[in-house]
JSON list of C-alpha atoms and ligand atoms in Angstrom, two decimals:
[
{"chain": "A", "resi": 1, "resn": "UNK", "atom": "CA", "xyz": [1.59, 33.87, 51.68]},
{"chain": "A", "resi": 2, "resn": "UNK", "atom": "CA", "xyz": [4.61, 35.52, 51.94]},
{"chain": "A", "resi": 3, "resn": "UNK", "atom": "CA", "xyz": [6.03, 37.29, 54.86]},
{"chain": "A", "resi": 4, "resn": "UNK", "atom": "CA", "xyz": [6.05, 41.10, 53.59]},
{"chain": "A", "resi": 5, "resn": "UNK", "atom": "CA", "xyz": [2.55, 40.03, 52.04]},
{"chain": "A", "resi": 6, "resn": "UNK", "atom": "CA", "xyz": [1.41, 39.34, 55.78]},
{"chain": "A", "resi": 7, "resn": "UNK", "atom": "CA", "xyz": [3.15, 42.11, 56.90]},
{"chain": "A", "resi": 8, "resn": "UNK", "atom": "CA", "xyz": [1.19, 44.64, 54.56]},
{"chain": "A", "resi": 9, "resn": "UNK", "atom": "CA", "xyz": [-2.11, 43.09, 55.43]},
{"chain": "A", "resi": 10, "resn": "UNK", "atom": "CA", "xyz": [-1.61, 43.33, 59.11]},
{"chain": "A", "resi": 11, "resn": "UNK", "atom": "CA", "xyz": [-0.82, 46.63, 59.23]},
{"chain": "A", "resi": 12, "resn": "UNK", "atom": "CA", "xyz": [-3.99, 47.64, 56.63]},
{"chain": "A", "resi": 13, "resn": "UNK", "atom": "CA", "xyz": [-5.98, 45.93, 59.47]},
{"chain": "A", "resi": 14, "resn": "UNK", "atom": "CA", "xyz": [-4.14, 48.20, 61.88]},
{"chain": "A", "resi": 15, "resn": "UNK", "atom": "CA", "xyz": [-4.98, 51.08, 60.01]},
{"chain": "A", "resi": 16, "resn": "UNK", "atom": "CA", "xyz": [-8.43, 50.50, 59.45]},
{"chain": "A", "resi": 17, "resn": "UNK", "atom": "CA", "xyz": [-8.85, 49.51, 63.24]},
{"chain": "A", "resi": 18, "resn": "UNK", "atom": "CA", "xyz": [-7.14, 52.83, 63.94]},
{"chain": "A", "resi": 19, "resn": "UNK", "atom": "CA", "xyz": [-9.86, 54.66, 61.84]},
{"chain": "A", "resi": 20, "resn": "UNK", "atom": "CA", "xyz": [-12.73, 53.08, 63.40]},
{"chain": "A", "resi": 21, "resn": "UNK", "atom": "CA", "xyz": [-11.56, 53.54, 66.96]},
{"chain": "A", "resi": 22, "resn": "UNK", "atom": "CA", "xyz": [-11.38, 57.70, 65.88]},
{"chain": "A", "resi": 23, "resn": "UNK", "atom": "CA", "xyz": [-14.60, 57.39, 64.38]},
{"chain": "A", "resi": 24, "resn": "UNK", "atom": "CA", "xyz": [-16.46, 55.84, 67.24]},
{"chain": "A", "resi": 25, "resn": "UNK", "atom": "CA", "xyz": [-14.66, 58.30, 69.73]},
{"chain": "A", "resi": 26, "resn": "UNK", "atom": "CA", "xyz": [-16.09, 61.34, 67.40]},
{"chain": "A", "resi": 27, "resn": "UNK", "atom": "CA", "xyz": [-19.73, 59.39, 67.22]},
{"chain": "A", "resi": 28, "resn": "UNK", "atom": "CA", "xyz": [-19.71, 59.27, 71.61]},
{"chain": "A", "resi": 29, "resn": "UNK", "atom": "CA", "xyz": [-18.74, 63.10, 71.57]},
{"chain": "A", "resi": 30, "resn": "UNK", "atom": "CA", "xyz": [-21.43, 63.94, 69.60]},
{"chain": "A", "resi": 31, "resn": "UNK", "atom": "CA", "xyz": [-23.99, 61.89, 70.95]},
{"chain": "A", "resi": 32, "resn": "UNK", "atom": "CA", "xyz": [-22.64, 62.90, 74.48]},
{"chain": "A", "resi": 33, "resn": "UNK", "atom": "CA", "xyz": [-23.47, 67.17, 73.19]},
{"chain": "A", "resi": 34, "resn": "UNK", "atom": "CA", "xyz": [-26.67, 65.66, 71.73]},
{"chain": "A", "resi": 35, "resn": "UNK", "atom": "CA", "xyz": [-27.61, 64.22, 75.01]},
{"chain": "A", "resi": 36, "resn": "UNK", "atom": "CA", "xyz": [-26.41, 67.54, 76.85]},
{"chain": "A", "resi": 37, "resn": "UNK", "atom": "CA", "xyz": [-28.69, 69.96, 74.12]},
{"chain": "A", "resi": 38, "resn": "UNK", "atom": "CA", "xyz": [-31.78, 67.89, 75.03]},
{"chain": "A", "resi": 39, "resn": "UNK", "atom": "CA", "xyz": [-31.40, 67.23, 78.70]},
{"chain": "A", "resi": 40, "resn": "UNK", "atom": "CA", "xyz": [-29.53, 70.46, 79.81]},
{"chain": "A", "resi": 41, "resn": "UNK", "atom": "CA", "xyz": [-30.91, 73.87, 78.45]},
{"chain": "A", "resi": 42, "resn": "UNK", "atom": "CA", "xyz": [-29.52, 76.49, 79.31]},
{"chain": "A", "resi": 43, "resn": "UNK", "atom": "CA", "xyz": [-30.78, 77.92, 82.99]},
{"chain": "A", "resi": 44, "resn": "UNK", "atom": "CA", "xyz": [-32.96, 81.23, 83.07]},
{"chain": "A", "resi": 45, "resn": "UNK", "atom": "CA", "xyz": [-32.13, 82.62, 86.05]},
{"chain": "A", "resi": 46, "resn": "UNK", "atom": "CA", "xyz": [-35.75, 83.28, 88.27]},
{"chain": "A", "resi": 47, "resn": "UNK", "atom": "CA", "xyz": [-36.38, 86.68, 89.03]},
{"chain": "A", "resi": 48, "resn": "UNK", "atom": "CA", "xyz": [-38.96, 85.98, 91.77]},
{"chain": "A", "resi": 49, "resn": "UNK", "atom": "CA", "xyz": [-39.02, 84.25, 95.34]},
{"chain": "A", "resi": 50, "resn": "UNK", "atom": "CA", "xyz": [-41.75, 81.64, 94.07]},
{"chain": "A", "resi": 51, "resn": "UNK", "atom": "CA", "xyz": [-39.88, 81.24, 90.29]},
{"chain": "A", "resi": 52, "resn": "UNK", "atom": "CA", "xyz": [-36.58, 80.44, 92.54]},
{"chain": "A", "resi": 53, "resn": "UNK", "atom": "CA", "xyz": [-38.56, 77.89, 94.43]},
{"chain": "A", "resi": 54, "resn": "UNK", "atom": "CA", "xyz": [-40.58, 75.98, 91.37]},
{"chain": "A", "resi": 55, "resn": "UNK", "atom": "CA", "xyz": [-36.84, 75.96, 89.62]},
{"chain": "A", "resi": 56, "resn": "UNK", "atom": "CA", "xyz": [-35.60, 74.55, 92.97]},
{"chain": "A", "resi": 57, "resn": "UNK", "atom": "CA", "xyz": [-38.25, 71.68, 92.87]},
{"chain": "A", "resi": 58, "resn": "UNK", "atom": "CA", "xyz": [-37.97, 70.71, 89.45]},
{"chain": "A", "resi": 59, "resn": "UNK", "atom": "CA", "xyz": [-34.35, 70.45, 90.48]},
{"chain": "A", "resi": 60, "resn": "UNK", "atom": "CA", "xyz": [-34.30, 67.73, 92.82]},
{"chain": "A", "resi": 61, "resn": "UNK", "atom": "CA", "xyz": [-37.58, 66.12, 90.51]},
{"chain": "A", "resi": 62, "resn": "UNK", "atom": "CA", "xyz": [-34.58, 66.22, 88.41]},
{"chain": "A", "resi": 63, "resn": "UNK", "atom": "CA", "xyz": [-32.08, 65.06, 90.68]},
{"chain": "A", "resi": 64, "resn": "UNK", "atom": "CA", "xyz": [-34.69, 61.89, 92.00]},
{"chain": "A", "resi": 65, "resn": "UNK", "atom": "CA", "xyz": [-34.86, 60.97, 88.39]},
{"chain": "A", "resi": 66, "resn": "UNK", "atom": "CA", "xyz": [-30.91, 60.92, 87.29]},
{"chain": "A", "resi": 67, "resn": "UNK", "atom": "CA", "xyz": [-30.47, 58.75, 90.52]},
{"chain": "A", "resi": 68, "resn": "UNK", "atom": "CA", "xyz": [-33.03, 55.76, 89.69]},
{"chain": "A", "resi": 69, "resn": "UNK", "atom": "CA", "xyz": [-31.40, 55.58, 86.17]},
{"chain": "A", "resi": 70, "resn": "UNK", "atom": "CA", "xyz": [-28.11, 55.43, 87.69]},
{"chain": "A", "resi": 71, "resn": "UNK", "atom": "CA", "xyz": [-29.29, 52.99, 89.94]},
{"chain": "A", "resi": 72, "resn": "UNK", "atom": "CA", "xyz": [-30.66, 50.95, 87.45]},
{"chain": "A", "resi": 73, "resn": "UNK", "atom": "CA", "xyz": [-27.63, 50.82, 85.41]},
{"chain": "A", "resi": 74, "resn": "UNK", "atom": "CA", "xyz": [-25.30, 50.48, 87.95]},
{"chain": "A", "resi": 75, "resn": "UNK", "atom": "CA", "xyz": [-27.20, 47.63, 88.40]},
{"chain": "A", "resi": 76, "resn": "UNK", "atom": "CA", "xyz": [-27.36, 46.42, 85.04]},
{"chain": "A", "resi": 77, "resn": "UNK", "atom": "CA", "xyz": [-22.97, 46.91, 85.14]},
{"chain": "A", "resi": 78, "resn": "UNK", "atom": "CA", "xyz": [-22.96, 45.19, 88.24]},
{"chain": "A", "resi": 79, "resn": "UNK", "atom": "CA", "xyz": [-24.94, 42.05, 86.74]},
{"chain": "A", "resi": 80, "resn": "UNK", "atom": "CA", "xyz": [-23.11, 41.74, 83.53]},
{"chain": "A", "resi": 81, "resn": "UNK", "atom": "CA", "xyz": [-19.65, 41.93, 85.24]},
{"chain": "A", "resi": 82, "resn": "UNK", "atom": "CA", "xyz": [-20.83, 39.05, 87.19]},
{"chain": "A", "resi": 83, "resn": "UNK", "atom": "CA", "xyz": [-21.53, 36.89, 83.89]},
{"chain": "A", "resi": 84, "resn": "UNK", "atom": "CA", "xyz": [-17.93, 37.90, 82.20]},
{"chain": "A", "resi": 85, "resn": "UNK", "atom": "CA", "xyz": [-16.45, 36.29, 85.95]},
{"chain": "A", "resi": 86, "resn": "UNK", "atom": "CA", "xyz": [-18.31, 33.75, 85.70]},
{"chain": "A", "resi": 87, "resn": "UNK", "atom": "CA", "xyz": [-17.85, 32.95, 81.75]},
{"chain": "A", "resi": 88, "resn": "UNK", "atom": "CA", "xyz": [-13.89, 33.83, 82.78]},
{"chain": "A", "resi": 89, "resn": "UNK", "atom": "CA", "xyz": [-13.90, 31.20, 85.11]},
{"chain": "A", "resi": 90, "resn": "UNK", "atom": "CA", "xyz": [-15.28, 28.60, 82.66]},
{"chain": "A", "resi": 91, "resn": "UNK", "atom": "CA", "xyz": [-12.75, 29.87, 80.02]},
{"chain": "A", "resi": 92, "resn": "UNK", "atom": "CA", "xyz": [-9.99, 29.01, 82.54]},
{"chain": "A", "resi": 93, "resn": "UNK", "atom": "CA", "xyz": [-11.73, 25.66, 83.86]},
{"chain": "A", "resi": 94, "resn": "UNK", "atom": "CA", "xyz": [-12.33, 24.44, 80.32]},
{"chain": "A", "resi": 95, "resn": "UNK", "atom": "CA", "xyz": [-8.50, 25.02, 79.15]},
{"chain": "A", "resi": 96, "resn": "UNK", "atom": "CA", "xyz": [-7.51, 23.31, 81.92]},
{"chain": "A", "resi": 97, "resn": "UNK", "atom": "CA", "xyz": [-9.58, 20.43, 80.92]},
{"chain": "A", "resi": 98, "resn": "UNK", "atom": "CA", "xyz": [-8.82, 20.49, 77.36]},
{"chain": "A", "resi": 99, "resn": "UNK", "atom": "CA", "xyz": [-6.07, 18.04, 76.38]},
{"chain": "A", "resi": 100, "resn": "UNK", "atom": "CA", "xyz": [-4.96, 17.87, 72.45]},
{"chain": "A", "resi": 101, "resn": "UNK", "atom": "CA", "xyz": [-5.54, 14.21, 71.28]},
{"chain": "A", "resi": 102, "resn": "UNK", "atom": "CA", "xyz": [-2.31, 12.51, 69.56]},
{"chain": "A", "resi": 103, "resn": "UNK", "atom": "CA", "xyz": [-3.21, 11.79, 66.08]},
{"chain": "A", "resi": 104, "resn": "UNK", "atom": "CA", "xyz": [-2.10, 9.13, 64.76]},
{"chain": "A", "resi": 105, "resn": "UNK", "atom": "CA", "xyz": [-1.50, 8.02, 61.14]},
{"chain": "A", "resi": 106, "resn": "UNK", "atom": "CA", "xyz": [-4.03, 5.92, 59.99]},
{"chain": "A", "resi": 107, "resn": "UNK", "atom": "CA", "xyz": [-2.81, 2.85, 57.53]},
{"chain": "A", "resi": 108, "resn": "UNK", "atom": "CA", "xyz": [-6.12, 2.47, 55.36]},
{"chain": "A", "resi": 109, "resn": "UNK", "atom": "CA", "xyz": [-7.32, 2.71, 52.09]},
{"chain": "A", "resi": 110, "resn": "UNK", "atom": "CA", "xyz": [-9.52, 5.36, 50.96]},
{"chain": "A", "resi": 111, "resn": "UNK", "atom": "CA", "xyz": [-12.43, 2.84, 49.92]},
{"chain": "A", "resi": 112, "resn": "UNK", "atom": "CA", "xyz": [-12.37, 1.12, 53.11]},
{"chain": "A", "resi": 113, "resn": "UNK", "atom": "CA", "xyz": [-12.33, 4.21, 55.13]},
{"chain": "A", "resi": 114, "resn": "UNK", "atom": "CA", "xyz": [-15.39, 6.06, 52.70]},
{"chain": "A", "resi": 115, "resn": "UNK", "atom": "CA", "xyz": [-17.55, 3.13, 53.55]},
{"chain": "A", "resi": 116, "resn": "UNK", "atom": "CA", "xyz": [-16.55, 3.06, 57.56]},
{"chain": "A", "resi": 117, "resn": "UNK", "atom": "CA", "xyz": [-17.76, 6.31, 57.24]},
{"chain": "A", "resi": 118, "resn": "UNK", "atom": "CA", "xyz": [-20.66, 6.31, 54.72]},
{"chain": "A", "resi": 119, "resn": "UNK", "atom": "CA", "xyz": [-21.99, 3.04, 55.44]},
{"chain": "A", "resi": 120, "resn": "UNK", "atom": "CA", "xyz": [-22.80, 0.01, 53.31]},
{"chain": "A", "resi": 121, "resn": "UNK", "atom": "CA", "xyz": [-25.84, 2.07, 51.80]},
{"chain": "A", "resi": 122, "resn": "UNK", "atom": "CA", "xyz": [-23.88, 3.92, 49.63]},
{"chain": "A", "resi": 123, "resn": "UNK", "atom": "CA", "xyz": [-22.03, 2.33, 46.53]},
{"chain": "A", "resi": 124, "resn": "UNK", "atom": "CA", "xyz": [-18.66, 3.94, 47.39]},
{"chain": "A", "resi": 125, "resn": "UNK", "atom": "CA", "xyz": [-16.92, 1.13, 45.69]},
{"chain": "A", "resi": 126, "resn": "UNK", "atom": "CA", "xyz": [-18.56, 1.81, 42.06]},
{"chain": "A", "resi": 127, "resn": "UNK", "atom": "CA", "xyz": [-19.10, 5.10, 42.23]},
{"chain": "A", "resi": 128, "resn": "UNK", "atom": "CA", "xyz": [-15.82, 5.49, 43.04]},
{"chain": "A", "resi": 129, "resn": "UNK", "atom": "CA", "xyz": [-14.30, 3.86, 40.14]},
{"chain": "A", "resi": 130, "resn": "UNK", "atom": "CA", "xyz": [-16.15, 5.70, 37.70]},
{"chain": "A", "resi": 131, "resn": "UNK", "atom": "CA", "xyz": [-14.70, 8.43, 39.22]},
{"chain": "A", "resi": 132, "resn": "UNK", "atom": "CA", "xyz": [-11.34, 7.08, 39.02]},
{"chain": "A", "resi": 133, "resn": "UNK", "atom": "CA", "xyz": [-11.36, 6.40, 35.53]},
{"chain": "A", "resi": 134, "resn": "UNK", "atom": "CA", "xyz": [-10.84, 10.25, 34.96]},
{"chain": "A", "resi": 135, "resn": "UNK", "atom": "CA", "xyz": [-8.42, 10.96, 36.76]},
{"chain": "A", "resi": 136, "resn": "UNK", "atom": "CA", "xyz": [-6.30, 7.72, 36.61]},
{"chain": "A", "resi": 137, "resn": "UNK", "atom": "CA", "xyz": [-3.04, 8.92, 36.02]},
{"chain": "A", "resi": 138, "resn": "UNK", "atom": "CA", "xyz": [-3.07, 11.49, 38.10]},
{"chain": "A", "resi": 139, "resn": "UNK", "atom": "CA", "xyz": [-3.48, 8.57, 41.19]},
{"chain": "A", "resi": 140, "resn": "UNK", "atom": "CA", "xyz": [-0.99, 6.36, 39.36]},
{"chain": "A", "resi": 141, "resn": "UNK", "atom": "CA", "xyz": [1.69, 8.96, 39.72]},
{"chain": "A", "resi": 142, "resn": "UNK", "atom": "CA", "xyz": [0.35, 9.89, 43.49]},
{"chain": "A", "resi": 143, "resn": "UNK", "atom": "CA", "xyz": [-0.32, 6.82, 44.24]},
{"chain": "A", "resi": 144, "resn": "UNK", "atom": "CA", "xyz": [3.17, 6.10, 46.53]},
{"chain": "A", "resi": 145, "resn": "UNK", "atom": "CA", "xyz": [2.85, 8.98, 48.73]},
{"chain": "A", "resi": 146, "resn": "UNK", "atom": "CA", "xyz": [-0.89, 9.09, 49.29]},
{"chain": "A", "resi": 147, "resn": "UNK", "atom": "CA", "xyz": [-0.46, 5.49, 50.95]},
{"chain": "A", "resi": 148, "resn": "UNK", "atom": "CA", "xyz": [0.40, 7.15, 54.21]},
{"chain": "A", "resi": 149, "resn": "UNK", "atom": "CA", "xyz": [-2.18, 9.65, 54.30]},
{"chain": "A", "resi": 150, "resn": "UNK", "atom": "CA", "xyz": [-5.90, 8.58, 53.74]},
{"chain": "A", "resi": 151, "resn": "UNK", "atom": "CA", "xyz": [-7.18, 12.81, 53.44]},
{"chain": "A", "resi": 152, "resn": "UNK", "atom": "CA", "xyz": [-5.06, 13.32, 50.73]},
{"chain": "A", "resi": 153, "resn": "UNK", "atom": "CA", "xyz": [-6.33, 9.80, 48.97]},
{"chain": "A", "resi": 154, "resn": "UNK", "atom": "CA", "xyz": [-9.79, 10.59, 49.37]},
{"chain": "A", "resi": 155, "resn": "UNK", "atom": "CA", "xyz": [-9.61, 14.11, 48.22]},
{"chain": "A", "resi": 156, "resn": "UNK", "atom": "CA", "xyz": [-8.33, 12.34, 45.14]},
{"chain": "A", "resi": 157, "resn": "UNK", "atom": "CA", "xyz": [-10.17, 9.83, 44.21]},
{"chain": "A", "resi": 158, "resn": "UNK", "atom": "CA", "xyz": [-13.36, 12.29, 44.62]},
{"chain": "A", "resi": 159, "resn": "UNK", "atom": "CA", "xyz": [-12.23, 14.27, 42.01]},
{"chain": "A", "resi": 160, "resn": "UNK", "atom": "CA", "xyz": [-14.61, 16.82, 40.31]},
{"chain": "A", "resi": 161, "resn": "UNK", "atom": "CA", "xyz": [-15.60, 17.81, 43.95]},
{"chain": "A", "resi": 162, "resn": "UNK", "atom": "CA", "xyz": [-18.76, 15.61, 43.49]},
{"chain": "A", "resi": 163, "resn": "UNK", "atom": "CA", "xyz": [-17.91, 12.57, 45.80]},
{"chain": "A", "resi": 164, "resn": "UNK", "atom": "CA", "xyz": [-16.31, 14.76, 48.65]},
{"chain": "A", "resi": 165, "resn": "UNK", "atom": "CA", "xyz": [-19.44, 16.90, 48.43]},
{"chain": "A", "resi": 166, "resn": "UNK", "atom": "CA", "xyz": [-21.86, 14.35, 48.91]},
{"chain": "A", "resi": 167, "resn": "UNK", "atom": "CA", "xyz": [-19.27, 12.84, 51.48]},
{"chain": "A", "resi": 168, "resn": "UNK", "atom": "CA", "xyz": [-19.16, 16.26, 53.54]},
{"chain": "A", "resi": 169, "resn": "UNK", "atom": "CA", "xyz": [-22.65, 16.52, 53.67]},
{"chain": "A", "resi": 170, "resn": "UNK", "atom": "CA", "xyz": [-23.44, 12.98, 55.16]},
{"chain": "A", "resi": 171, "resn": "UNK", "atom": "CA", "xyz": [-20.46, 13.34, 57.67]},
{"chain": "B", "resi": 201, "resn": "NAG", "atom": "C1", "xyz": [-22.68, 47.32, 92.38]},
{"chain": "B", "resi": 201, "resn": "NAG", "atom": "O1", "xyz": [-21.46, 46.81, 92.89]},
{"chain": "B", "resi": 201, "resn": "NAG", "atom": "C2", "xyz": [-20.77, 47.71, 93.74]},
{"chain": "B", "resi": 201, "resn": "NAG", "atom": "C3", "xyz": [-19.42, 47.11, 94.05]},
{"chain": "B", "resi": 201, "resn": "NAG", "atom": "O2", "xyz": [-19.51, 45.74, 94.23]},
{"chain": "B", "resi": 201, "resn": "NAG", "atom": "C4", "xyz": [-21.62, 47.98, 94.96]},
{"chain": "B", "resi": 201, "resn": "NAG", "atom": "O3", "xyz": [-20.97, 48.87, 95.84]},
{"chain": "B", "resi": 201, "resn": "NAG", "atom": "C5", "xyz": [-22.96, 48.59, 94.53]},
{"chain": "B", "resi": 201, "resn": "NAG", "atom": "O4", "xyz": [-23.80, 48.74, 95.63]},
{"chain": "B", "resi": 201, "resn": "NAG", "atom": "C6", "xyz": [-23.64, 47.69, 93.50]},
{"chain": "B", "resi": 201, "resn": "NAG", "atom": "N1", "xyz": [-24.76, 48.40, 92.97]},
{"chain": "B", "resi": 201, "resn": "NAG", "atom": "C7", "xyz": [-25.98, 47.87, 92.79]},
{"chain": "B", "resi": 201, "resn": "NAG", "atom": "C8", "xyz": [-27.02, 48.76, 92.25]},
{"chain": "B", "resi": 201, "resn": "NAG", "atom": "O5", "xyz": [-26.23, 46.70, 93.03]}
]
C-alpha cells in the first residue's frame, strides 16, 4: 500500500469517526428532551392551600424516587470503575510479564516438518508429490531461496490451497 493510499484511508476513517461522534451527540440531545417531555411537564401552578400541599407531596414522592435511582447508579459507576482498575492493573501486570520469544530460523525441509506436525497418520509424503508434480517448475526455480525458510516451502508445495487447508485445519 502506498503511503498517500494510507494517508487517504486514514483520514476517510477520520471523517467517518467525526460523523458518528456528531451523530451520537444529536441522538443524547434528543433523547435527553425526550426524557425531559415525559418526566417534566410543565407545572400548573395550585390555586388552593390543599392543591399547594398535594403538589408539595408529590414533590418530594418525586424527589425520594430520583434519589434511589441515583443511588443505584452511582452504584452501578462505582462498581464498574472498580473492574476497569482492576482489568488496568492486569493489562499492566501482563505486559510486564510478556517477553517476545527470539525466533529462530529453522533448517528443515518442508516434508519433514508437515509430518512433525501432522503426524505419521497422514500420507504427507505422497500426497505431497502428487501435488508437486503441478507445480514443479515453479519449486525448481524457488527452490534455492525457500531452503532457508520452511513457511514459504510449505506454502509451495501445497499448492492449489488444498494441502495447506487441510494442514490449517488439523493445526
Ligand atoms: C461511590 O464512590 C464514591 C467515591 O469513591 C463514594 O463517595 C460514594 O459513596 C460511592 N457511592 C456508592 C453508592 O457506593
Amino acid at each position: 500500500m502506498t503511503s498517500s493510499r494510507r494517508h487517504h484511508l486514514k483520514s476517510l476513517m477520520l471523517q467517518i469517526a467525526a460523523n458518528m461522534l456528531v451523530a451520537e451527540a444529536a441522538e443524547a440531545e434528543a433523547e435527553k428532551a425526550n426524557y425531559m417531555a415525559e418526566n417534566c411537564p410543565a407545572l400548573s401552578m395550585p390555586d388552593s392551600m390543599q392543591e399547594l400541599q398535594d403538589l408539595c407531596k408529590k414533590l418530594h414522592q418525586s424527589i425520594d424516587k430520583v434519589d434511589e435511582e441515583r443511588y443505584d447508579m452511582e452504584s452501578k459507576v462505582n462498581k464498574t470503575d472498580k473492574e476497569i482498575d482492576e482489568l488496568k492493573l492486569k493489562v499492566v501486570d501482563l505486559k510486564g510479564k510478556f517477553q517476545k520469544p527470539v525466533l529462530k530460523k529453522v533448517r528443515m525441509s518442508a516434508d519433514a516438518m508437515l509430518q512433525a506436525l501432522l503426524g505419521s497418520k497422514h500420507k504427507v509424503n505422497m500426497d505431497l508429490r502428487a501435488n508437486l508434480k503441478q507445480v514443479k517448475k515453479e519449486v525448481k526455480e524457488e527452490e534455492k531461496e525457500a531452503v532457508g525458510d520452511w513457511r514459504k516451502s510449505i506454502e509451495d508445495k501445497a499448492g492449489m490451497g488444498g494441502r495447506k487447508k487441510m494442514f490449517e485445519a488439523d493445526a
